[in-house]
């Protein structure tokens, strides 16, 4: 680093410097011009000291600025990113370098490039971690997220090149080509894996509904695939608790065989049912890990009915219905406000009022009096005065009938239920909704899930809030335009998972205690992936059916192998929550207990942790993807045996070079302490010498 100093005078002319010097000399001369008893040389020394002090003080009064310029060279970063997922090692080519030797060659890049480059090494599967590894235990691969995390980590730094070593197979996230375009540097890809499909039979995917109803038939669709196995017969079977419930024989007609096979099953038992789908292995098959898949289906004995009331057509109505009915535990009936005469209040577990008010409507009033939870949704068609009269959770004060665009911002202190990080991030990026213009009175802290962001201003105005009135739960959504969210999510991600989770969790929370049990414990969902944190919620009510969380709540999870896991719930707002972390694959029963006075309350249930088998579903590497990523960045795809050429390619790349950053800083000499120390030292020395000579 190189430092340069200079003085700038701002609005004051630098010609004042000679004047300051002349003032110092004049002051010293006037002080020591008269004959004194001091020695002549000694007097000249004191004169010089006083002249320096006065000159410095005069200069400080002019307030010059000291300009400091530093030049900081930053070596080019070379970021090495290695795929640590199972597929890399599982389907490694037999005639290529072993994966371990490939990584050894890749780790030598730092030594080959020398001190002129800053080489950083990372590995990834679902997330990015430091260093290279030969573990290959990752059960999911998200190349796009890995590139994004790396780009965010080194933002505004001199990234010279990125080296991406992977087989090009990903089963999470979006197409990495799009994220690679955001990296403004050269990307070199190392093509791991083998593009030649081996003899392999596998289950490519299983489409199924996660819920079914007791006694009903339901259908699953199995994508059966086969490579280099023409003429063989594929035996596909489904078992439940070791009992075969469905089977088919399929003739393999080509070496690149794909067929969607529909299978009909019967939901004959209540609870979470485990189905194992398997393909019998054939001779010389490269892998049998991808020959089976396990799915879990919640078999329910009844649906909860939800009434959605509206006063006019709106595209949001369809979005709401679809998002809720994705969970087959719920059945949504839509009704115009004018057609409510045939509605039976006792048939419904939740009432959704879409831009209508219950004020003045006897049928809706009867529903609310029947202690049915209500979800109010406000929009351009809403009567805000009637809305304010009908509930106490959110109040909107507006003197004009105008709507304004508001973005959704999830809050950190909402604890009634939990949304996944993926859903929270998606909601933050969604387009704006339209909310009534005006001022809002917010509910108590912790009850607001989404707040409004108006333009670039974060507000405390609620967008989606949950609460309790008269012993019954309510929710308020103060914006319309959910159809925008649905289109935006599908356009970017190809699904509606965020909307479905938002409505699913909201409806589950509102209807969770419809039968008014005093103590209930329920998981955030019935089936968790093996690398996913298991979340449980608990609610405890006093005699007045008011939520409390004073007593401790203990819970014990027991695996099917008999291992126990004991936990204590943490208090969150008025409820209880537990993050049990990740648990081994298997089925678990849980039993929780608490005590109010002499009364003991218990609650129990089941949940399942299912294995992930994503990495074994594809055996042929996708080198075309790697070639495209490298080409669009000006880089090159290399085979493992060509890693030795990588250092030379980086050296010859003119875009990979040291960058010198200039840093200018301005400081006031008044802030420099040593200047005052110098002045004080000179004056003190002068005083001491004059005192010693008897001049004072």
XYZ file of C-alpha atoms in Angstrom:
696
model
C 0.000 0.000 0.000
C 1.318 3.462 -0.952
C 0.432 6.669 0.986
C 0.712 10.265 -0.297
C 0.004 13.414 1.711
C -0.842 16.953 0.593
C -2.530 20.048 2.034
C -5.533 21.687 0.415
C -6.823 25.093 1.450
C -10.416 24.925 0.286
C -11.849 28.450 -0.010
C -8.739 30.004 1.629
C -5.777 30.938 -0.576
C -2.480 29.184 0.010
C -0.787 32.604 -0.124
C -1.788 33.015 3.514
C 1.037 30.616 4.469
C 3.834 33.208 3.993
C 1.658 35.642 5.941
C 1.355 33.181 8.827
C 5.129 32.675 8.765
C 5.708 36.449 8.715
C 3.316 36.844 11.650
C 5.257 34.235 13.633
C 8.597 35.926 12.890
C 7.199 39.358 13.746
C 5.769 38.111 17.046
C 9.062 36.468 17.979
C 11.047 39.568 17.025
C 8.838 41.901 19.068
C 9.148 39.591 22.071
C 12.917 39.229 21.967
C 14.158 42.448 20.224
C 14.949 44.342 23.423
C 18.358 43.753 25.014
C 18.026 41.221 27.758
C 20.439 39.390 29.962
C 20.070 36.267 27.831
C 22.905 35.026 25.699
C 22.486 36.068 22.051
C 22.404 32.474 20.705
C 20.056 31.443 23.473
C 17.760 34.356 22.599
C 17.735 33.327 18.913
C 16.699 29.799 19.960
C 13.771 31.111 22.003
C 12.853 33.489 19.169
C 12.731 30.555 16.693
C 10.560 28.476 19.039
C 8.053 31.291 19.561
C 7.943 32.011 15.787
C 7.153 28.333 15.073
C 4.379 28.250 17.703
C 2.673 31.414 16.425
C 2.995 30.243 12.816
C 1.365 26.881 13.675
C -1.485 28.542 15.583
C -2.137 30.947 12.689
C -2.167 28.062 10.204
C -4.657 26.149 12.358
C -6.940 29.187 12.385
C -7.021 29.043 8.572
C -8.424 25.446 8.843
C -6.516 23.814 5.989
C -7.313 20.184 5.056
C -4.755 17.406 4.911
C -5.394 15.208 1.884
C -4.265 11.593 2.200
C -4.231 9.389 -0.886
C -3.619 5.668 -0.448
C -3.178 3.172 -3.257
C -4.255 -0.369 -2.335
C -3.450 -3.116 -4.826
C -5.906 -6.045 -4.705
C -4.806 -9.307 -6.204
C -7.356 -11.037 -8.453
C -9.574 -13.525 -6.651
C -9.766 -17.019 -8.128
C -12.770 -18.778 -6.571
C -12.749 -22.584 -6.801
C -16.223 -24.101 -6.275
C -16.480 -27.902 -6.011
C -19.660 -30.001 -6.167
C -19.867 -32.223 -3.077
C -23.122 -34.020 -3.921
C -23.518 -37.796 -4.034
C -24.039 -37.975 -7.815
C -20.460 -36.818 -8.546
C -18.940 -39.894 -6.925
C -21.840 -42.268 -7.570
C -21.684 -42.050 -11.363
C -18.006 -41.257 -11.958
C -16.709 -42.495 -15.365
C -14.512 -45.591 -15.244
C -11.994 -44.397 -17.875
C -11.358 -40.971 -16.390
C -9.356 -39.713 -13.421
C -10.824 -40.864 -10.100
C -12.715 -38.041 -8.448
C -10.223 -37.954 -5.580
C -7.277 -37.427 -7.942
C -9.241 -34.723 -9.776
C -9.649 -32.836 -6.503
C -5.954 -33.276 -5.692
C -5.114 -31.682 -9.064
C -7.616 -28.893 -8.406
C -6.149 -28.183 -4.955
C -2.752 -27.674 -6.599
C -4.036 -24.622 -8.483
C -3.195 -22.317 -5.570
C 0.472 -23.364 -5.623
C 0.709 -23.140 -9.425
C -0.671 -19.597 -9.558
C 1.630 -18.388 -6.781
C 1.417 -15.206 -4.741
C 0.128 -13.035 -7.589
C -3.372 -14.504 -7.179
C -5.693 -14.919 -4.200
C -7.143 -18.426 -4.548
C -10.132 -19.318 -2.314
C -11.600 -22.848 -2.226
C -15.207 -23.866 -1.493
C -17.501 -26.879 -1.804
C -21.278 -26.982 -2.088
C -24.354 -29.147 -2.336
C -27.367 -27.255 -1.010
C -25.230 -24.495 0.553
C -21.644 -23.284 0.233
C -18.893 -24.157 2.751
C -15.171 -23.386 2.887
C -12.507 -25.693 1.445
C -12.433 -28.662 -0.931
C -13.630 -32.051 0.293
C -13.814 -35.679 -0.798
C -16.862 -36.374 1.348
C -19.509 -36.445 -1.440
C -22.383 -36.783 1.009
C -24.646 -33.996 -0.253
C -28.201 -35.194 -0.820
C -29.296 -32.116 -2.793
C -27.560 -29.963 -5.414
C -28.309 -26.285 -5.982
C -25.723 -24.864 -8.400
C -27.624 -21.593 -8.853
C -27.704 -20.900 -5.104
C -23.998 -21.734 -4.769
C -23.073 -19.210 -7.479
C -25.379 -16.627 -5.908
C -23.892 -17.093 -2.428
C -20.365 -16.787 -3.776
C -21.209 -13.660 -5.759
C -22.859 -12.071 -2.713
C -19.936 -12.980 -0.453
C -17.351 -11.249 -2.655
C -19.467 -8.366 -3.936
C -17.413 -5.314 -4.986
C -14.180 -7.313 -4.794
C -11.758 -8.119 -7.612
C -13.140 -11.500 -8.730
C -10.866 -12.528 -11.573
C -12.152 -16.017 -12.305
C -14.488 -18.697 -10.968
C -13.628 -22.391 -11.344
C -16.773 -24.561 -11.122
C -16.170 -28.317 -10.794
C -19.466 -30.243 -11.106
C -21.337 -32.824 -13.170
C -23.976 -30.227 -14.139
C -26.804 -32.082 -12.395
C -28.998 -30.069 -10.032
C -32.240 -30.965 -8.269
C -32.864 -27.741 -6.339
C -33.112 -24.112 -7.395
C -33.327 -22.516 -10.822
C -31.294 -22.963 -14.000
C -27.716 -21.948 -13.039
C -27.165 -20.332 -16.461
C -29.183 -17.309 -15.343
C -27.304 -16.874 -12.067
C -23.961 -17.309 -13.845
C -24.737 -14.203 -15.920
C -24.695 -12.124 -12.740
C -21.050 -13.024 -12.138
C -19.063 -10.409 -14.052
C -15.918 -12.502 -14.420
C -14.649 -15.491 -16.359
C -16.009 -18.913 -15.375
C -14.002 -22.068 -16.084
C -15.958 -25.298 -15.659
C -14.492 -28.716 -14.801
C -16.692 -31.443 -16.277
C -17.121 -34.182 -13.678
C -19.248 -37.279 -14.163
C -20.030 -39.150 -17.373
C -22.432 -38.064 -20.121
C -22.815 -41.649 -21.374
C -25.842 -43.251 -19.764
C -25.092 -46.629 -18.159
C -27.393 -49.616 -17.919
C -29.784 -48.367 -15.312
C -33.426 -48.633 -14.289
C -34.725 -45.881 -12.075
C -37.701 -43.939 -10.745
C -37.367 -40.452 -12.190
C -40.213 -38.822 -10.277
C -43.436 -39.560 -8.394
C -46.458 -37.256 -8.633
C -49.039 -37.703 -5.901
C -51.346 -35.830 -3.563
C -50.038 -35.706 -0.017
C -53.506 -36.263 1.438
C -56.278 -38.746 0.734
C -59.569 -39.535 2.438
C -60.391 -42.685 4.263
C -62.029 -45.333 2.058
C -61.299 -43.498 -1.223
C -59.120 -44.588 -4.124
C -56.330 -42.249 -5.135
C -53.828 -42.297 -7.976
C -50.072 -41.780 -8.113
C -48.004 -41.272 -11.259
C -44.556 -42.856 -11.452
C -42.019 -41.726 -14.065
C -40.196 -44.960 -14.898
C -36.910 -44.603 -16.805
C -34.448 -47.091 -18.264
C -31.130 -46.672 -20.080
C -29.246 -49.245 -22.180
C -31.803 -51.900 -21.235
C -33.806 -52.426 -24.436
C -35.665 -55.766 -24.452
C -35.747 -56.096 -20.656
C -38.939 -56.204 -18.612
C -39.344 -53.674 -15.800
C -41.220 -54.942 -12.744
C -42.754 -52.010 -10.852
C -44.340 -52.663 -7.465
C -45.858 -50.651 -4.604
C -45.884 -51.953 -1.040
C -47.480 -50.683 2.169
C -46.126 -52.057 5.444
C -44.479 -54.894 3.492
C -47.761 -55.779 1.745
C -47.874 -55.399 -2.038
C -50.779 -53.180 -3.029
C -50.030 -52.636 -6.725
C -47.727 -54.035 -9.442
C -47.079 -53.742 -13.192
C -44.744 -55.299 -15.747
C -43.467 -52.867 -18.394
C -41.632 -53.793 -21.572
C -38.584 -51.575 -22.198
C -38.724 -50.675 -25.891
C -35.611 -48.466 -26.269
C -32.244 -47.696 -24.716
C -33.546 -44.275 -23.671
C -36.884 -45.267 -22.160
C -39.309 -42.986 -20.295
C -42.885 -43.789 -19.327
C -45.374 -42.262 -16.892
C -47.136 -45.155 -15.137
C -50.411 -44.412 -13.295
C -51.078 -46.598 -10.255
C -54.322 -46.682 -8.265
C -54.161 -47.188 -4.487
C -56.788 -47.348 -1.754
C -56.731 -45.329 1.471
C -57.964 -48.029 3.816
C -56.287 -46.843 7.034
C -56.326 -43.491 8.805
C -53.082 -41.643 9.561
C -49.768 -41.156 7.743
C -49.345 -44.095 5.371
C -45.954 -45.098 3.982
C -45.737 -46.463 0.440
C -42.564 -47.908 -1.046
C -42.340 -47.844 -4.860
C -39.620 -50.081 -6.295
C -38.266 -51.426 -9.570
C -36.681 -54.871 -9.527
C -32.985 -54.643 -10.557
C -31.732 -56.216 -13.776
C -28.369 -57.821 -14.578
C -25.317 -55.503 -14.856
C -27.233 -52.461 -13.622
C -24.840 -49.679 -12.547
C -26.829 -48.615 -9.497
C -29.849 -49.841 -7.586
C -30.017 -46.854 -5.222
C -32.372 -45.094 -7.621
C -34.670 -48.120 -8.014
C -36.900 -47.204 -5.098
C -38.751 -44.214 -3.746
C -40.777 -43.776 -0.569
C -43.786 -41.499 -0.328
C -46.032 -40.593 2.594
C -49.740 -39.860 2.307
C -51.915 -38.426 5.088
C -55.174 -40.370 5.130
C -57.896 -38.188 6.667
C -61.384 -39.126 7.705
C -62.982 -35.735 6.968
C -62.422 -32.428 5.203
C -62.685 -29.056 6.848
C -65.015 -26.782 4.907
C -64.208 -23.143 4.263
C -66.705 -20.537 3.059
C -65.349 -17.780 0.808
C -67.869 -14.930 0.456
C -67.520 -12.155 -2.141
C -69.718 -9.440 -3.626
C -68.291 -9.280 -7.145
C -65.892 -11.101 -9.483
C -62.159 -10.698 -8.859
C -59.093 -12.716 -10.035
C -57.882 -13.046 -6.427
C -60.838 -15.310 -5.578
C -59.550 -18.088 -7.815
C -56.019 -17.690 -6.411
C -57.274 -17.996 -2.829
C -59.365 -21.068 -3.604
C -56.549 -22.843 -5.487
C -53.934 -22.030 -2.824
C -56.073 -23.441 -0.007
C -57.433 -26.478 -1.856
C -53.899 -27.598 -2.685
C -54.159 -29.115 0.796
C -56.805 -31.761 0.373
C -57.710 -31.416 4.028
C -59.674 -28.309 3.056
C -62.688 -27.818 0.827
C -63.471 -24.246 -0.260
C -67.007 -23.192 -1.168
C -67.347 -19.808 -2.872
C -70.568 -17.853 -2.576
C -71.862 -14.472 -3.663
C -73.090 -12.328 -0.805
C -76.569 -12.412 -2.356
C -76.648 -16.229 -2.402
C -76.059 -16.893 1.312
C -79.616 -17.970 2.109
C -78.783 -21.650 1.584
C -75.656 -21.598 3.777
C -75.699 -23.624 6.988
C -73.439 -21.941 9.586
C -72.517 -25.200 11.321
C -70.991 -26.677 8.158
C -67.900 -24.438 8.053
C -64.650 -24.234 10.012
C -63.526 -20.888 8.555
C -65.195 -17.857 6.979
C -63.270 -15.744 4.446
C -64.833 -12.356 3.734
C -63.365 -11.056 0.493
C -63.997 -7.302 0.418
C -67.381 -7.683 2.123
C -68.502 -6.836 5.642
C -70.615 -8.844 8.073
C -72.230 -5.617 9.322
C -75.935 -5.682 8.476
C -75.896 -9.251 7.102
C -77.726 -11.636 9.412
C -76.307 -14.822 7.891
C -72.711 -13.673 8.283
C -73.464 -12.418 11.772
C -74.853 -15.837 12.682
C -71.673 -17.484 11.381
C -69.496 -15.234 13.511
C -71.723 -15.768 16.555
C -71.300 -19.512 16.006
C -67.608 -18.965 16.858
C -66.299 -19.512 13.324
C -62.812 -18.024 12.689
C -62.896 -15.153 10.169
C -60.300 -14.013 7.629
C -61.048 -10.475 6.433
C -59.617 -9.400 3.068
C -59.698 -5.701 2.215
C -59.579 -4.118 -1.244
C -61.018 -1.477 -3.551
C -64.578 -2.846 -3.128
C -64.434 -2.752 0.699
C -66.537 -0.440 2.851
C -63.785 0.649 5.269
C -66.192 2.101 7.805
C -68.136 -1.170 8.023
C -64.839 -3.080 8.104
C -63.632 -1.078 11.116
C -66.923 -1.701 12.907
C -66.814 -5.437 12.295
C -63.454 -6.227 13.948
C -60.881 -4.737 16.318
C -57.628 -6.175 14.979
C -56.798 -3.565 12.311
C -58.255 -0.080 11.889
C -57.920 1.900 8.642
C -58.451 5.655 8.656
C -58.897 6.979 5.120
C -60.541 10.167 3.934
C -60.455 9.250 0.238
C -61.217 6.197 -1.862
C -57.752 5.619 -3.288
C -55.491 2.597 -3.503
C -51.698 2.557 -3.366
C -49.064 -0.028 -4.224
C -47.468 -1.719 -1.204
C -44.778 -4.366 -1.071
C -44.879 -7.158 1.503
C -42.144 -7.412 4.126
C -42.183 -10.431 6.507
C -41.573 -9.489 10.145
C -39.031 -11.152 12.387
C -41.096 -11.176 15.595
C -44.150 -13.098 14.343
C -44.307 -16.380 16.255
C -47.817 -17.806 15.818
C -46.549 -20.095 13.065
C -43.448 -20.414 10.922
C -42.903 -19.790 7.212
C -39.901 -21.340 5.500
C -36.983 -19.090 4.542
C -37.694 -19.834 0.880
C -41.262 -18.549 1.162
C -40.221 -15.445 3.129
C -37.598 -14.596 0.487
C -40.097 -15.091 -2.340
C -42.706 -12.886 -0.660
C -40.126 -10.124 -0.251
C -39.443 -10.213 -4.011
C -43.113 -10.403 -5.076
C -44.711 -7.468 -6.970
C -46.791 -4.973 -4.933
C -50.384 -5.420 -3.808
C -52.955 -2.614 -3.778
C -53.950 -1.388 -0.310
C -56.338 1.409 0.734
C -54.619 4.780 1.079
C -54.684 6.039 4.662
C -53.280 5.453 8.117
C -53.404 2.097 9.884
C -53.443 1.199 13.547
C -51.229 -1.818 14.045
C -52.101 -4.841 16.167
C -49.940 -5.749 19.182
C -46.300 -6.541 18.502
C -45.829 -10.075 17.268
C -49.256 -10.384 15.630
C -48.279 -8.970 12.236
C -46.824 -11.449 9.760
C -46.442 -9.044 6.803
C -45.950 -5.282 6.924
C -46.342 -2.734 4.141
C -43.434 -1.178 2.308
C -44.541 1.901 0.358
C -41.994 2.668 -2.332
C -38.661 2.478 -0.521
C -40.138 3.318 2.896
C -40.566 0.555 5.466
C -43.757 1.251 7.448
C -45.370 -0.221 10.547
C -48.680 -0.579 8.673
C -49.980 -4.173 8.756
C -50.520 -6.065 5.505
C -51.353 -9.475 7.034
C -52.152 -9.846 10.736
C -53.543 -12.553 13.001
C -55.284 -12.185 16.342
C -58.007 -13.344 18.696
C -61.403 -11.774 19.328
C -63.990 -13.144 21.679
C -62.091 -16.409 22.015
C -61.985 -16.957 18.230
C -59.083 -16.388 15.885
C -59.240 -13.839 13.091
C -56.933 -12.630 10.326
C -56.838 -9.441 8.242
C -55.255 -9.004 4.804
C -55.259 -5.321 3.837
C -54.344 -5.635 0.154
C -55.567 -7.104 -3.130
C -53.677 -8.351 -6.195
C -52.729 -11.871 -5.118
C -53.030 -12.888 -8.766
C -49.821 -10.891 -9.372
C -48.028 -12.994 -6.785
C -49.265 -16.203 -8.373
C -48.101 -15.193 -11.865
C -44.745 -13.889 -10.635
C -43.955 -17.042 -8.671
C -44.890 -19.371 -11.498
C -42.931 -17.325 -14.036
C -39.734 -17.462 -11.961
C -40.007 -20.806 -10.162
C -42.546 -22.840 -12.118
C -44.705 -23.476 -9.037
C -46.953 -21.806 -6.453
C -45.270 -23.170 -3.323
C -44.948 -19.839 -1.491
C -48.621 -18.904 -1.897
C -49.713 -22.423 -0.996
C -47.556 -22.385 2.146
C -48.746 -18.915 3.167
C -52.441 -19.827 2.864
C -51.928 -23.365 4.156
C -50.193 -22.185 7.329
C -52.663 -19.329 7.789
C -55.732 -21.567 7.452
C -54.171 -24.245 9.643
C -53.500 -21.674 12.352
C -57.019 -20.221 12.173
C -58.720 -23.640 12.286
C -56.192 -25.496 14.466
C -58.388 -25.576 17.543
C -61.856 -25.726 16.019
C -62.977 -28.334 18.583
C -61.672 -26.185 21.467
C -59.331 -28.641 23.084
C -57.553 -27.125 26.067
C -54.116 -28.411 25.006
C -53.000 -29.270 21.472
C -49.605 -30.028 19.956
C -49.146 -30.229 16.203
C -46.160 -30.313 13.812
C -45.794 -27.582 11.173
C -46.304 -30.423 8.691
C -46.688 -34.176 8.909
C -43.765 -35.208 6.696
C -40.256 -33.666 6.879
C -37.229 -34.248 4.664
C -34.238 -35.821 6.395
C -32.153 -32.598 6.275
C -35.047 -30.403 7.409
C -35.594 -29.051 10.930
C -38.598 -30.614 12.657
C -40.877 -27.855 13.986
C -43.722 -28.360 16.482
C -46.272 -25.899 17.865
C -48.313 -26.086 21.061
C -51.311 -24.180 22.401
C -52.653 -24.130 25.938
C -55.979 -22.561 26.984
C -57.229 -21.640 30.458
C -60.793 -22.134 31.713
C -61.919 -18.990 29.871
C -60.446 -20.424 26.640
C -57.734 -17.760 26.617
C -54.287 -18.602 25.308
C -51.624 -18.854 28.035
C -48.028 -20.067 28.087
C -47.111 -19.881 31.770
C -46.568 -23.612 32.537
C -43.680 -25.577 31.027
C -44.533 -27.973 28.205
C -42.475 -31.123 27.803
C -42.515 -33.360 24.744
C -40.990 -36.729 23.996
C -40.384 -37.934 20.432
C -39.967 -41.679 19.992
C -38.616 -43.270 16.823
C -39.872 -46.543 15.399
C -36.586 -48.084 16.617
C -37.418 -47.089 20.186
C -35.010 -44.158 20.613
C -36.349 -41.266 22.684
C -35.741 -37.552 22.165
C -36.905 -35.268 24.975
C -37.405 -31.513 24.616
C -38.854 -28.530 26.435
C -40.958 -26.111 24.373
C -39.931 -22.449 24.239
C -42.473 -19.685 24.754
C -43.303 -17.580 21.697
C -45.820 -14.760 22.054
C -48.813 -16.536 23.657
C -47.982 -19.955 22.189
C -45.212 -22.529 22.417
C -42.747 -23.555 19.719
C -40.067 -26.209 19.373
C -37.294 -26.597 16.811
C -36.133 -30.176 17.305
C -33.456 -29.856 14.614
C -32.862 -32.606 12.084
C -33.818 -36.158 13.021
C -32.860 -39.533 11.499
C -35.122 -40.983 8.813
C -38.125 -42.841 10.179
C -41.546 -42.563 11.740
C -41.966 -40.848 15.101
C -44.690 -40.618 17.687
C -44.753 -37.684 20.051
C -46.417 -37.168 23.416
C -46.505 -33.830 25.220
C -47.709 -32.896 28.688
C -48.263 -29.828 30.833
C -50.036 -28.919 34.043
C -52.359 -26.111 35.183
C -52.837 -26.308 38.923
C -53.779 -29.929 39.659
C -54.967 -30.625 36.103
C -52.623 -32.522 33.786
C -53.068 -32.127 30.018
C -51.671 -34.455 27.373
C -51.456 -34.375 23.588
C -49.970 -36.862 21.141
C -49.532 -37.476 17.450
C -47.246 -38.771 14.702
C -44.806 -37.330 12.193
C -42.459 -38.769 9.604
C -38.931 -37.940 8.454
C -38.505 -39.241 4.917
C -35.236 -39.984 3.114
C -34.007 -37.903 0.191
C -33.055 -39.890 -2.900
C -32.642 -37.050 -5.385
C -28.975 -37.548 -6.236
C -29.414 -41.057 -7.627
C -32.190 -40.174 -10.082
C -29.884 -39.013 -12.895
C -26.775 -40.900 -13.934
C -25.801 -38.986 -17.116
C -23.886 -35.768 -16.431
C -25.032 -32.541 -18.105
C -21.823 -31.228 -19.664
C -23.737 -29.121 -22.178
C -24.858 -26.899 -19.302
C -21.235 -26.474 -18.176
C -20.107 -25.682 -21.704
C -22.804 -23.004 -22.012
C -21.964 -21.392 -18.656
C -18.257 -21.225 -19.542
C -18.844 -19.913 -23.054
C -21.214 -17.101 -22.062
C -18.620 -15.777 -19.575
C -15.668 -16.015 -21.960
C -14.267 -19.061 -20.181
C -13.721 -22.679 -21.161
C -14.921 -26.126 -20.127
C -12.116 -28.519 -19.178
C -12.049 -32.254 -18.616
C -10.455 -33.499 -15.375
C -7.233 -34.496 -17.162
C -6.909 -30.900 -18.461
C -6.812 -29.253 -15.008
C -3.043 -28.787 -15.461
C -3.817 -26.225 -18.198
C -6.016 -24.128 -15.903
C -3.259 -22.037 -14.275
C -1.842 -21.078 -17.681
C -5.309 -20.115 -18.987
C -5.870 -17.838 -15.996
C -2.447 -16.181 -16.376
C -3.109 -15.449 -20.062
C -6.563 -14.016 -19.353
C -6.203 -10.234 -19.537
C -9.344 -9.772 -17.437
C -7.709 -11.529 -14.478
C -5.348 -8.889 -13.165
C -4.438 -6.934 -10.073
C -6.582 -3.848 -9.511
C -5.285 -0.778 -7.646
C -7.915 1.079 -5.624
C -7.358 4.772 -4.847
C -8.649 5.925 -1.481
C -8.790 9.681 -0.825
C -9.334 11.022 2.681
C -9.484 14.567 4.019
C -8.739 15.457 7.648
C -8.582 18.674 9.643
C -5.221 19.344 11.391
C -7.252 20.402 14.431
C -8.016 16.702 14.879
C -4.292 15.781 14.819
C -3.227 15.482 18.453
C 0.538 15.598 17.883
C 0.249 19.205 16.548
C -1.128 20.351 19.907
C 1.458 18.290 21.750
C 4.186 20.036 19.719
C 2.785 23.516 20.471
C 2.448 22.698 24.166
C 5.966 21.241 24.272
C 7.510 24.326 22.617
C 5.675 26.757 24.903
C 6.518 24.711 28.011
C 10.185 24.507 27.028
C 10.306 28.271 26.374
C 8.681 29.009 29.749
C 11.060 26.678 31.588
C 14.160 28.198 29.964
C 13.018 31.780 30.628
C 12.193 30.810 34.228
C 15.610 29.291 34.723
C 17.293 32.432 33.418
C 15.231 34.649 35.697
C 13.265 36.326 32.878
C 9.903 35.447 34.485
